[in-house]
Amino acid sequence: MTDQQTAGSTVREVTASTFLLCRNASQWSVGLIWHDRLGSHMPAGGHGEVGEGVHDAAVREVLEETGHKARLIPGPAAPTPAGFPHRLVPAPWWICEGGASPDGHTSTPHTHVDHIYLALVDTAPAAIEQQPDHQLTWFTHRRLSSDPTISEDSRLLALQLMTWLDGAPDGAENDPMQLSAYLTHRATAGLLPAQHSQKEGPA
């Protein structure tokens, strides 16, 4: 992506990663790919292409790496006022910076500014739209906790997602907007008591 920036000698590159979600028989699973070079399971993702939005990169990378078409689950975002003239795009759930080793884009150690999305996919075999570049594996909550092949940062976020997904309403596995509203409520509910207590504390 052309948004590459330099700060001193550190190269910062914009990337997108996507945790895939599905529910079968009332059990949620998280889809991760096997990354040969890094030797671990992690979300599908990579660098954006020239002229491509980060959310578009997330969808494209899922298609290329898993063969599935992603339906992004928009992350929490503040509402816009009436008459706001610009089109909103799906927000990521997290944006983080992390060190990256030399790869096909940059020959020296650098930093990825990773935009982390969630998405639903159709898991039926007929839903695979093209030959995938990587093997996709679905992990239940129990397997997420114990499988040593999962990268630790991916495990921590996936387990957090499993906590939020508990109790999701019927049909949410087929409706990105409904699931977005439910997950946003679960993700932000824990912040409210602390803020409330701070307001009511002694001046």
PDB file of C-alpha atoms in Angstrom:
ATOM      1  CA  MET A   1       0.000   0.000   0.000  1.00  0.00           C
ATOM      2  CA  THR A   2       1.308   3.461  -0.852  1.00  0.00           C
ATOM      3  CA  ASP A   3       0.584   4.769   2.679  1.00  0.00           C
ATOM      4  CA  GLN A   4       4.036   3.501   3.670  1.00  0.00           C
ATOM      5  CA  GLN A   5       5.657   5.958   6.070  1.00  0.00           C
ATOM      6  CA  THR A   6       9.092   6.335   7.553  1.00  0.00           C
ATOM      7  CA  ALA A   7       9.941   7.533  11.047  1.00  0.00           C
ATOM      8  CA  GLY A   8      13.695   7.750  11.324  1.00  0.00           C
ATOM      9  CA  SER A   9      14.885   4.384  10.036  1.00  0.00           C
ATOM     10  CA  THR A  10      11.609   2.560  10.813  1.00  0.00           C
ATOM     11  CA  VAL A  11       9.357   1.663   7.904  1.00  0.00           C
ATOM     12  CA  ARG A  12       5.651   1.489   8.790  1.00  0.00           C
ATOM     13  CA  GLU A  13       3.329  -0.392   6.433  1.00  0.00           C
ATOM     14  CA  VAL A  14      -0.475  -0.580   6.479  1.00  0.00           C
ATOM     15  CA  THR A  15      -1.864  -4.126   6.556  1.00  0.00           C
ATOM     16  CA  ALA A  16      -5.240  -5.806   7.053  1.00  0.00           C
ATOM     17  CA  SER A  17      -6.047  -9.024   8.921  1.00  0.00           C
ATOM     18  CA  THR A  18      -9.412 -10.761   9.283  1.00  0.00           C
ATOM     19  CA  PHE A  19     -10.722 -13.243  11.828  1.00  0.00           C
ATOM     20  CA  LEU A  20     -13.374 -15.400  10.147  1.00  0.00           C
ATOM     21  CA  LEU A  21     -16.397 -16.440  12.233  1.00  0.00           C
ATOM     22  CA  CYS A  22     -19.018 -19.144  11.771  1.00  0.00           C
ATOM     23  CA  ARG A  23     -21.567 -20.947  13.940  1.00  0.00           C
ATOM     24  CA  ASN A  24     -22.608 -24.562  13.460  1.00  0.00           C
ATOM     25  CA  ALA A  25     -24.862 -26.478  15.844  1.00  0.00           C
ATOM     26  CA  SER A  26     -24.856 -23.509  18.251  1.00  0.00           C
ATOM     27  CA  GLN A  27     -21.041 -23.562  18.469  1.00  0.00           C
ATOM     28  CA  TRP A  28     -18.902 -20.684  17.250  1.00  0.00           C
ATOM     29  CA  SER A  29     -15.567 -21.234  15.530  1.00  0.00           C
ATOM     30  CA  VAL A  30     -12.798 -18.904  14.380  1.00  0.00           C
ATOM     31  CA  GLY A  31     -11.149 -19.473  10.998  1.00  0.00           C
ATOM     32  CA  LEU A  32      -7.364 -19.092  10.750  1.00  0.00           C
ATOM     33  CA  ILE A  33      -4.930 -19.821   7.941  1.00  0.00           C
ATOM     34  CA  TRP A  34      -1.670 -21.731   8.145  1.00  0.00           C
ATOM     35  CA  HIS A  35       1.229 -19.375   7.307  1.00  0.00           C
ATOM     36  CA  ASP A  36       4.112 -21.459   5.953  1.00  0.00           C
ATOM     37  CA  ARG A  37       6.837 -18.806   6.339  1.00  0.00           C
ATOM     38  CA  LEU A  38       5.908 -17.934   9.920  1.00  0.00           C
ATOM     39  CA  GLY A  39       5.008 -21.511  10.866  1.00  0.00           C
ATOM     40  CA  SER A  40       1.758 -20.776  12.698  1.00  0.00           C
ATOM     41  CA  HIS A  41      -1.990 -20.294  12.371  1.00  0.00           C
ATOM     42  CA  MET A  42      -3.179 -16.679  12.141  1.00  0.00           C
ATOM     43  CA  PRO A  43      -5.896 -14.567  10.510  1.00  0.00           C
ATOM     44  CA  ALA A  44      -5.917 -14.163   6.744  1.00  0.00           C
ATOM     45  CA  GLY A  45      -4.330 -10.883   5.763  1.00  0.00           C
ATOM     46  CA  GLY A  46      -1.592  -8.908   4.129  1.00  0.00           C
ATOM     47  CA  HIS A  47      -0.634  -5.618   2.520  1.00  0.00           C
ATOM     48  CA  GLY A  48      -3.040  -3.486   0.527  1.00  0.00           C
ATOM     49  CA  GLU A  49      -2.595  -2.754  -3.137  1.00  0.00           C
ATOM     50  CA  VAL A  50      -2.208   0.673  -4.746  1.00  0.00           C
ATOM     51  CA  GLY A  51      -5.498   2.579  -4.653  1.00  0.00           C
ATOM     52  CA  GLU A  52      -7.179   0.004  -2.412  1.00  0.00           C
ATOM     53  CA  GLY A  53      -8.940   0.826   0.863  1.00  0.00           C
ATOM     54  CA  VAL A  54      -7.861  -1.146   3.918  1.00  0.00           C
ATOM     55  CA  HIS A  55     -11.338  -2.729   4.212  1.00  0.00           C
ATOM     56  CA  ASP A  56     -11.138  -3.749   0.536  1.00  0.00           C
ATOM     57  CA  ALA A  57      -7.722  -5.304   1.182  1.00  0.00           C
ATOM     58  CA  ALA A  58      -9.230  -7.333   4.034  1.00  0.00           C
ATOM     59  CA  VAL A  59     -11.911  -8.802   1.747  1.00  0.00           C
ATOM     60  CA  ARG A  60      -9.459  -9.477  -1.083  1.00  0.00           C
ATOM     61  CA  GLU A  61      -6.911 -11.175   1.173  1.00  0.00           C
ATOM     62  CA  VAL A  62      -9.594 -13.490   2.600  1.00  0.00           C
ATOM     63  CA  LEU A  63     -10.650 -14.464  -0.925  1.00  0.00           C
ATOM     64  CA  GLU A  64      -7.089 -15.063  -2.107  1.00  0.00           C
ATOM     65  CA  GLU A  65      -5.916 -16.926   0.983  1.00  0.00           C
ATOM     66  CA  THR A  66      -9.034 -18.989   1.831  1.00  0.00           C
ATOM     67  CA  GLY A  67     -11.120 -19.045  -1.353  1.00  0.00           C
ATOM     68  CA  HIS A  68     -14.099 -17.585   0.564  1.00  0.00           C
ATOM     69  CA  LYS A  69     -15.888 -14.278   0.042  1.00  0.00           C
ATOM     70  CA  ALA A  70     -15.885 -12.334   3.314  1.00  0.00           C
ATOM     71  CA  ARG A  71     -18.814 -10.323   4.645  1.00  0.00           C
ATOM     72  CA  LEU A  72     -17.186  -7.829   6.981  1.00  0.00           C
ATOM     73  CA  ILE A  73     -18.722  -7.271  10.419  1.00  0.00           C
ATOM     74  CA  PRO A  74     -18.340  -3.509  10.993  1.00  0.00           C
ATOM     75  CA  GLY A  75     -16.469  -2.539  14.125  1.00  0.00           C
ATOM     76  CA  PRO A  76     -17.691   0.067  16.647  1.00  0.00           C
ATOM     77  CA  ALA A  77     -17.988   3.562  15.192  1.00  0.00           C
ATOM     78  CA  ALA A  78     -19.574   6.818  16.323  1.00  0.00           C
ATOM     79  CA  PRO A  79     -22.741   7.833  14.436  1.00  0.00           C
ATOM     80  CA  THR A  80     -22.536  10.633  11.878  1.00  0.00           C
ATOM     81  CA  PRO A  81     -24.865  13.662  11.849  1.00  0.00           C
ATOM     82  CA  ALA A  82     -27.787  13.955   9.435  1.00  0.00           C
ATOM     83  CA  GLY A  83     -26.653  15.201   6.053  1.00  0.00           C
ATOM     84  CA  PHE A  84     -23.063  13.989   6.401  1.00  0.00           C
ATOM     85  CA  PRO A  85     -22.012  13.734   2.731  1.00  0.00           C
ATOM     86  CA  HIS A  86     -19.412  10.954   2.748  1.00  0.00           C
ATOM     87  CA  ARG A  87     -19.814   7.185   2.479  1.00  0.00           C
ATOM     88  CA  LEU A  88     -18.807   5.278   5.576  1.00  0.00           C
ATOM     89  CA  VAL A  89     -16.679   2.149   5.234  1.00  0.00           C
ATOM     90  CA  PRO A  90     -16.534  -0.782   7.683  1.00  0.00           C
ATOM     91  CA  ALA A  91     -14.411   0.027  10.706  1.00  0.00           C
ATOM     92  CA  PRO A  92     -11.821  -2.457  11.985  1.00  0.00           C
ATOM     93  CA  TRP A  93     -12.180  -3.895  15.490  1.00  0.00           C
ATOM     94  CA  TRP A  94      -8.585  -3.174  16.422  1.00  0.00           C
ATOM     95  CA  ILE A  95      -5.661  -1.236  14.953  1.00  0.00           C
ATOM     96  CA  CYS A  96      -2.258  -2.188  16.292  1.00  0.00           C
ATOM     97  CA  GLU A  97       1.432  -1.845  15.509  1.00  0.00           C
ATOM     98  CA  GLY A  98       3.758  -4.808  15.591  1.00  0.00           C
ATOM     99  CA  GLY A  99       7.264  -5.648  14.493  1.00  0.00           C
ATOM    100  CA  ALA A 100       7.638  -7.569  11.224  1.00  0.00           C
ATOM    101  CA  SER A 101      10.627  -9.469   9.919  1.00  0.00           C
ATOM    102  CA  PRO A 102      11.949  -8.968   6.355  1.00  0.00           C
ATOM    103  CA  ASP A 103       9.472 -10.172   3.722  1.00  0.00           C
ATOM    104  CA  GLY A 104       8.592  -9.812   0.054  1.00  0.00           C
ATOM    105  CA  HIS A 105       7.650  -6.145   0.540  1.00  0.00           C
ATOM    106  CA  THR A 106      10.508  -4.871   2.710  1.00  0.00           C
ATOM    107  CA  SER A 107      13.956  -6.416   2.998  1.00  0.00           C
ATOM    108  CA  THR A 108      14.664  -5.106   6.511  1.00  0.00           C
ATOM    109  CA  PRO A 109      12.844  -5.392   9.861  1.00  0.00           C
ATOM    110  CA  HIS A 110       9.872  -3.014   9.859  1.00  0.00           C
ATOM    111  CA  THR A 111       6.507  -2.265  11.497  1.00  0.00           C
ATOM    112  CA  HIS A 112       3.033  -3.315  10.386  1.00  0.00           C
ATOM    113  CA  VAL A 113       0.124  -1.029  11.240  1.00  0.00           C
ATOM    114  CA  ASP A 114      -2.466  -3.789  11.206  1.00  0.00           C
ATOM    115  CA  HIS A 115      -6.185  -3.120  10.798  1.00  0.00           C
ATOM    116  CA  ILE A 116      -7.950  -6.141  12.265  1.00  0.00           C
ATOM    117  CA  TYR A 117     -11.411  -7.013  10.943  1.00  0.00           C
ATOM    118  CA  LEU A 118     -14.057  -9.653  11.633  1.00  0.00           C
ATOM    119  CA  ALA A 119     -16.045 -11.366   8.902  1.00  0.00           C
ATOM    120  CA  LEU A 120     -18.618 -14.063   8.228  1.00  0.00           C
ATOM    121  CA  VAL A 121     -18.169 -16.589   5.427  1.00  0.00           C
ATOM    122  CA  ASP A 122     -20.302 -19.357   3.989  1.00  0.00           C
ATOM    123  CA  THR A 123     -18.566 -22.580   5.053  1.00  0.00           C
ATOM    124  CA  ALA A 124     -20.358 -24.860   2.561  1.00  0.00           C
ATOM    125  CA  PRO A 125     -17.898 -26.525   0.132  1.00  0.00           C
ATOM    126  CA  ALA A 126     -19.781 -25.000  -2.806  1.00  0.00           C
ATOM    127  CA  ALA A 127     -19.127 -21.517  -1.400  1.00  0.00           C
ATOM    128  CA  ILE A 128     -15.396 -21.662  -2.208  1.00  0.00           C
ATOM    129  CA  GLU A 129     -15.019 -19.191  -5.063  1.00  0.00           C
ATOM    130  CA  GLN A 130     -11.394 -19.794  -6.054  1.00  0.00           C
ATOM    131  CA  GLN A 131      -8.408 -21.970  -5.269  1.00  0.00           C
ATOM    132  CA  PRO A 132      -7.039 -20.796  -1.896  1.00  0.00           C
ATOM    133  CA  ASP A 133      -3.393 -19.896  -1.312  1.00  0.00           C
ATOM    134  CA  HIS A 134      -3.433 -21.240   2.264  1.00  0.00           C
ATOM    135  CA  GLN A 135      -5.113 -23.937   4.298  1.00  0.00           C
ATOM    136  CA  LEU A 136      -8.032 -22.672   6.392  1.00  0.00           C
ATOM    137  CA  THR A 137      -8.769 -24.350   9.737  1.00  0.00           C
ATOM    138  CA  TRP A 138     -11.727 -23.709  12.054  1.00  0.00           C
ATOM    139  CA  PHE A 139     -10.963 -23.543  15.770  1.00  0.00           C
ATOM    140  CA  THR A 140     -13.494 -24.032  18.562  1.00  0.00           C
ATOM    141  CA  HIS A 141     -13.055 -22.309  21.920  1.00  0.00           C
ATOM    142  CA  ARG A 142     -11.490 -25.416  23.432  1.00  0.00           C
ATOM    143  CA  ARG A 143      -9.021 -25.889  20.595  1.00  0.00           C
ATOM    144  CA  LEU A 144      -8.082 -22.206  20.630  1.00  0.00           C
ATOM    145  CA  SER A 145      -7.040 -22.599  24.253  1.00  0.00           C
ATOM    146  CA  SER A 146      -4.767 -25.561  23.671  1.00  0.00           C
ATOM    147  CA  ASP A 147      -3.466 -25.718  20.094  1.00  0.00           C
ATOM    148  CA  PRO A 148       0.272 -24.822  20.105  1.00  0.00           C
ATOM    149  CA  THR A 149       0.269 -23.963  16.379  1.00  0.00           C
ATOM    150  CA  ILE A 150      -1.702 -20.726  16.867  1.00  0.00           C
ATOM    151  CA  SER A 151       0.314 -17.511  17.107  1.00  0.00           C
ATOM    152  CA  GLU A 152      -0.062 -16.124  20.620  1.00  0.00           C
ATOM    153  CA  ASP A 153      -1.353 -12.700  19.609  1.00  0.00           C
ATOM    154  CA  SER A 154      -3.987 -14.373  17.414  1.00  0.00           C
ATOM    155  CA  ARG A 155      -4.959 -16.709  20.253  1.00  0.00           C
ATOM    156  CA  LEU A 156      -5.495 -13.821  22.691  1.00  0.00           C
ATOM    157  CA  LEU A 157      -7.795 -11.927  20.323  1.00  0.00           C
ATOM    158  CA  ALA A 158      -9.662 -15.061  19.209  1.00  0.00           C
ATOM    159  CA  LEU A 159     -10.371 -16.064  22.810  1.00  0.00           C
ATOM    160  CA  GLN A 160     -11.641 -12.537  23.497  1.00  0.00           C
ATOM    161  CA  LEU A 161     -13.966 -12.895  20.507  1.00  0.00           C
ATOM    162  CA  MET A 162     -15.259 -16.206  21.829  1.00  0.00           C
ATOM    163  CA  THR A 163     -16.133 -14.508  25.115  1.00  0.00           C
ATOM    164  CA  TRP A 164     -18.069 -11.785  23.298  1.00  0.00           C
ATOM    165  CA  LEU A 165     -19.842 -14.303  21.017  1.00  0.00           C
ATOM    166  CA  ASP A 166     -21.320 -16.205  23.957  1.00  0.00           C
ATOM    167  CA  GLY A 167     -25.082 -15.678  23.907  1.00  0.00           C
ATOM    168  CA  ALA A 168     -25.273 -14.184  20.399  1.00  0.00           C
ATOM    169  CA  PRO A 169     -28.894 -14.285  19.164  1.00  0.00           C
ATOM    170  CA  ASP A 170     -30.167 -16.845  16.678  1.00  0.00           C
ATOM    171  CA  GLY A 171     -29.579 -15.715  13.121  1.00  0.00           C
ATOM    172  CA  ALA A 172     -26.597 -13.526  13.957  1.00  0.00           C
ATOM    173  CA  GLU A 173     -24.338 -15.984  12.132  1.00  0.00           C
ATOM    174  CA  ASN A 174     -26.060 -14.921   8.882  1.00  0.00           C
ATOM    175  CA  ASP A 175     -26.371 -11.169   9.519  1.00  0.00           C
ATOM    176  CA  PRO A 176     -23.173  -9.083   9.777  1.00  0.00           C
ATOM    177  CA  MET A 177     -25.016  -5.986  11.002  1.00  0.00           C
ATOM    178  CA  GLN A 178     -26.890  -7.852  13.747  1.00  0.00           C
ATOM    179  CA  LEU A 179     -23.679  -9.523  14.864  1.00  0.00           C
ATOM    180  CA  SER A 180     -21.858  -6.180  14.775  1.00  0.00           C
ATOM    181  CA  ALA A 181     -24.456  -4.622  17.091  1.00  0.00           C
ATOM    182  CA  TYR A 182     -24.265  -7.550  19.509  1.00  0.00           C
ATOM    183  CA  LEU A 183     -20.467  -7.676  19.591  1.00  0.00           C
ATOM    184  CA  THR A 184     -20.223  -3.897  19.980  1.00  0.00           C
ATOM    185  CA  HIS A 185     -22.523  -4.114  23.001  1.00  0.00           C
ATOM    186  CA  ARG A 186     -20.446  -6.924  24.535  1.00  0.00           C
ATOM    187  CA  ALA A 187     -17.131  -5.206  23.771  1.00  0.00           C
ATOM    188  CA  THR A 188     -18.126  -1.857  25.272  1.00  0.00           C
ATOM    189  CA  ALA A 189     -20.267  -3.050  28.196  1.00  0.00           C
ATOM    190  CA  GLY A 190     -17.225  -3.601  30.398  1.00  0.00           C
ATOM    191  CA  LEU A 191     -16.128   0.018  29.945  1.00  0.00           C
ATOM    192  CA  LEU A 192     -19.322   1.577  31.277  1.00  0.00           C
ATOM    193  CA  PRO A 193     -19.093   0.671  34.995  1.00  0.00           C
ATOM    194  CA  ALA A 194     -15.575   2.092  35.328  1.00  0.00           C
ATOM    195  CA  GLN A 195     -16.569   5.329  33.603  1.00  0.00           C
ATOM    196  CA  HIS A 196     -19.737   5.568  35.693  1.00  0.00           C
ATOM    197  CA  SER A 197     -17.870   5.063  38.960  1.00  0.00           C
ATOM    198  CA  GLN A 198     -15.305   7.696  38.024  1.00  0.00           C
ATOM    199  CA  LYS A 199     -18.085  10.247  37.464  1.00  0.00           C
ATOM    200  CA  GLU A 200     -19.699   9.453  40.799  1.00  0.00           C
ATOM    201  CA  GLY A 201     -16.460   9.391  42.807  1.00  0.00           C
ATOM    202  CA  PRO A 202     -15.359  12.175  45.120  1.00  0.00           C
ATOM    203  CA  ALA A 203     -14.425  15.443  43.447  1.00  0.00           C
TER     204      ALA A 203
END
